[in-house]
Amino acid sequence: MEEELLRLQQEACRDLAALHDLNDLEPFRVQYLGRKSEFTGLMRQLGQAAEADRPRLGKLANEIKIDLEKLFAAKKTELEEAARLGLTGAPALDLSLPGRTAPFGKLHPVTQVMEEICAIFEGMGFGVAEGPDVETDFYNFEALNIPKHHPARDMHDTFYVNESLLLRTHTSPMQARIMEKQRPPLRMIAPGKVYRCDSDITHTPMFHQVEGFLVDRKVSFGDLRGILGVFIAKMFDDKTAMRARPSFFPFTEPSAEIDIACVICRGQGCRVCKQTGWLEFLGAGMIDPEVFKQVGYDPEEYSGFAFGLGVERIAMLKYGINDIRLYYENDLRFLAQF
Ligand code: FA5
């Protein structure tokens, strides 16, 4: 009988170890621990054993039973946990497989271009300053020689917060804010967000500009061309031609619209440049004496140039994107390419 008990114990342990499925637990219990199991049959036969052997065999049978019940309970917990984690039936863990790397995030393409623009001007000695997105009517318009009811206000489609506060429509207010605090010589850029009630494939209601200006004695339009020429060569390449067209801004005189040779067709004429060979690039000019008077500079002593460029526009030219709205749809398939 002792041999029978030990054999059964061995078989049960082997079968239990081989179990991998919760559904196989009940058949196992019936087979080894159930009322009709071979083991229960052996327990019943104990009464027929020699009287001297009975206590020892009884003790052994009990120990085996308790042991098996414990192992069975532990197996049940193990399989239930595996099922909860969804690991049932999964192949054994292969520790030699390479790990899964978390994808890296990247800076938004507009931020990348913005940083590149700032780095180029910083390399030419320009300082960087930032100003408020919610601006006063005074700095956004009045200080820039755009009084109330001036037709130039129509160019800006302004979002007003109240009578005297608005979302700035350009970064030019930073000219006045910086100049009234510092004396020339000045060489500054002011990057930031600007807002206009405007939306189509080349315009968004929020976009980025970088304002730049330089004030000193004897600054000329030639200096402006020189600085912008270096900028264009670094941003694109030194074969990219530029030209200045007469334009109008109330805060610069003379004013110019600067174009660059189309970066897609190299000036030959294509759909992007509407067959002209040129792309509008930024607004610029010599700072108007009226602006100098507002900030207390003597226009007889000082002169300076200013320019304002649209960052999304440059990013579109640089990457050959023809719809500005793509930058703000947050489609990762688009953004991940930069
Ligand atoms: C200005 O905003 C002037 N402050 C620029 C300036 C500064 C002139 C200093 C002279 C001296 P303009 O409205 O043209 O100018 O805008 C400048 C650039 O911003 C445009 O060339 C264009 O690239 C970009 N831009 C204008 N509106 C939008 C818009 N809705 N969405 C995206 N980019 C725009």
Short mmCIF file of N, CA and C and ligand atoms in Angstrom, two decimals, residues 155-156 169-172 175 196 198-199 202-209 211-212 249 251-252 255-257 280-285 306-313 324, ligand 1:
data_model
loop_
_atom_site.label_atom_id
_atom_site.label_comp_id
_atom_site.label_asym_id
_atom_site.label_seq_id
_atom_site.Cartn_x
_atom_site.Cartn_y
_atom_site.Cartn_z
N MET A 155 -5.51 95.95 -43.18
CA MET A 155 -4.63 94.85 -43.65
C MET A 155 -4.49 93.78 -42.57
N HIS A 156 -4.93 94.07 -41.34
CA HIS A 156 -4.57 93.18 -40.23
C HIS A 156 -5.70 92.30 -39.67
N THR A 169 -1.18 91.54 -34.05
CA THR A 169 -1.34 91.10 -35.44
C THR A 169 0.01 90.95 -36.13
N HIS A 170 1.07 91.40 -35.47
CA HIS A 170 2.44 91.26 -36.00
C HIS A 170 3.42 91.41 -34.84
N THR A 171 4.69 91.12 -35.08
CA THR A 171 5.69 91.26 -34.00
C THR A 171 6.29 92.67 -33.97
N SER A 172 5.85 93.54 -34.90
CA SER A 172 6.42 94.90 -34.94
C SER A 172 6.27 95.71 -33.65
N GLN A 175 9.36 96.46 -31.77
CA GLN A 175 10.27 97.57 -32.12
C GLN A 175 10.12 98.68 -31.09
N ARG A 196 -4.37 86.72 -36.74
CA ARG A 196 -5.20 87.51 -37.64
C ARG A 196 -6.42 86.69 -38.03
N ASP A 198 -7.97 85.22 -40.41
CA ASP A 198 -7.53 84.96 -41.78
C ASP A 198 -7.30 83.45 -41.92
N SER A 199 -7.89 82.80 -42.92
CA SER A 199 -7.64 81.36 -43.07
C SER A 199 -7.85 80.87 -44.49
N THR A 202 -2.71 79.50 -47.62
CA THR A 202 -1.43 80.14 -47.27
C THR A 202 -1.55 81.03 -46.02
N HIS A 203 -2.73 81.02 -45.36
CA HIS A 203 -2.92 81.86 -44.17
C HIS A 203 -3.61 81.06 -43.06
N THR A 204 -3.12 81.22 -41.82
CA THR A 204 -3.79 80.62 -40.65
C THR A 204 -4.07 81.73 -39.63
N PRO A 205 -5.09 81.54 -38.76
CA PRO A 205 -5.44 82.59 -37.80
C PRO A 205 -4.33 82.84 -36.77
N MET A 206 -3.52 81.82 -36.49
CA MET A 206 -2.35 82.02 -35.63
C MET A 206 -1.14 81.61 -36.45
N PHE A 207 -0.13 82.41 -36.48
CA PHE A 207 1.10 82.03 -37.16
C PHE A 207 2.27 82.69 -36.44
N HIS A 208 3.49 82.45 -36.93
CA HIS A 208 4.67 82.97 -36.23
C HIS A 208 5.42 83.98 -37.10
N GLN A 209 5.91 85.00 -36.47
CA GLN A 209 6.77 85.95 -37.18
C GLN A 209 8.07 86.11 -36.42
N GLU A 211 10.50 89.35 -35.98
CA GLU A 211 10.77 90.76 -36.27
C GLU A 211 12.27 90.96 -36.16
N GLY A 212 12.84 91.80 -36.97
CA GLY A 212 14.26 92.10 -36.82
C GLY A 212 14.46 93.58 -37.05
N PHE A 249 4.43 100.14 -45.72
CA PHE A 249 4.10 99.89 -44.31
C PHE A 249 4.16 101.26 -43.63
N PHE A 251 5.07 102.12 -40.83
CA PHE A 251 6.18 102.30 -39.88
C PHE A 251 7.55 102.20 -40.55
N THR A 252 7.58 102.08 -41.89
CA THR A 252 8.88 102.11 -42.59
C THR A 252 8.77 103.01 -43.83
N SER A 255 9.55 101.45 -47.95
CA SER A 255 9.22 100.07 -47.57
C SER A 255 9.42 99.16 -48.78
N ALA A 256 9.66 97.89 -48.49
CA ALA A 256 9.86 96.95 -49.60
C ALA A 256 9.31 95.58 -49.24
N GLU A 257 8.91 94.88 -50.25
CA GLU A 257 8.53 93.48 -50.15
C GLU A 257 9.75 92.74 -50.72
N GLU A 280 7.16 85.60 -52.63
CA GLU A 280 7.15 86.68 -51.65
C GLU A 280 7.71 86.14 -50.34
N PHE A 281 8.62 86.90 -49.73
CA PHE A 281 9.38 86.34 -48.62
C PHE A 281 9.16 87.09 -47.30
N LEU A 282 9.30 88.42 -47.34
CA LEU A 282 9.09 89.18 -46.11
C LEU A 282 8.86 90.66 -46.41
N GLY A 283 8.38 91.38 -45.37
CA GLY A 283 8.19 92.82 -45.48
C GLY A 283 9.33 93.52 -44.76
N ALA A 284 9.79 94.66 -45.29
CA ALA A 284 10.93 95.33 -44.67
C ALA A 284 10.97 96.80 -45.06
N GLY A 285 11.89 97.53 -44.49
CA GLY A 285 12.06 98.93 -44.87
C GLY A 285 12.94 99.67 -43.88
N ALA A 306 14.13 97.68 -40.53
CA ALA A 306 13.35 96.65 -39.82
C ALA A 306 12.80 95.69 -40.86
N PHE A 307 12.55 94.48 -40.43
CA PHE A 307 11.92 93.50 -41.33
C PHE A 307 11.06 92.56 -40.49
N GLY A 308 10.05 91.96 -41.13
CA GLY A 308 9.20 91.01 -40.42
C GLY A 308 8.95 89.83 -41.33
N LEU A 309 9.34 88.64 -40.86
CA LEU A 309 9.15 87.49 -41.75
C LEU A 309 8.19 86.47 -41.15
N GLY A 310 7.45 85.80 -42.03
CA GLY A 310 6.49 84.77 -41.61
C GLY A 310 7.20 83.42 -41.55
N VAL A 311 7.23 82.83 -40.35
CA VAL A 311 8.00 81.58 -40.16
C VAL A 311 7.37 80.41 -40.92
N GLU A 312 6.03 80.31 -40.89
CA GLU A 312 5.37 79.21 -41.62
C GLU A 312 5.68 79.30 -43.11
N ARG A 313 5.71 80.56 -43.60
CA ARG A 313 5.99 80.76 -45.03
C ARG A 313 7.38 80.22 -45.37
N ILE A 324 -0.44 75.52 -45.86
CA ILE A 324 0.05 75.90 -44.53
C ILE A 324 -0.72 75.19 -43.41
C1 FA5 B 1 3.86 92.63 -41.36
O1 FA5 B 1 3.26 91.96 -40.52
C2 FA5 B 1 4.83 93.67 -40.97
N1 FA5 B 1 4.82 93.87 -39.56
C3 FA5 B 1 6.24 93.22 -41.45
C4 FA5 B 1 7.26 94.32 -41.35
C5 FA5 B 1 8.06 94.41 -40.24
C6 FA5 B 1 7.41 95.28 -42.37
C7 FA5 B 1 9.02 95.42 -40.13
C8 FA5 B 1 8.33 96.27 -42.26
C9 FA5 B 1 9.15 96.33 -41.16
P1 FA5 B 1 2.82 91.38 -43.42
O2 FA5 B 1 1.37 91.63 -43.06
O3 FA5 B 1 3.14 91.40 -44.86
O4 FA5 B 1 3.78 92.43 -42.69
O5 FA5 B 1 3.24 89.96 -42.81
C10 FA5 B 1 4.58 89.51 -42.86
C11 FA5 B 1 4.64 88.04 -43.24
O6 FA5 B 1 3.79 87.29 -42.38
C12 FA5 B 1 4.10 87.76 -44.64
O7 FA5 B 1 5.10 87.91 -45.60
C13 FA5 B 1 3.67 86.33 -44.53
O8 FA5 B 1 4.82 85.49 -44.71
C14 FA5 B 1 3.26 86.18 -43.10
N2 FA5 B 1 1.79 86.16 -42.94
C15 FA5 B 1 0.93 87.20 -42.98
N3 FA5 B 1 -0.33 86.77 -42.72
C16 FA5 B 1 -0.26 85.45 -42.49
C17 FA5 B 1 -1.21 84.42 -42.14
N4 FA5 B 1 -2.50 84.69 -41.92
N5 FA5 B 1 -0.78 83.15 -41.99
C18 FA5 B 1 0.53 82.86 -42.16
N6 FA5 B 1 1.49 83.77 -42.47
C19 FA5 B 1 1.10 85.05 -42.64
#
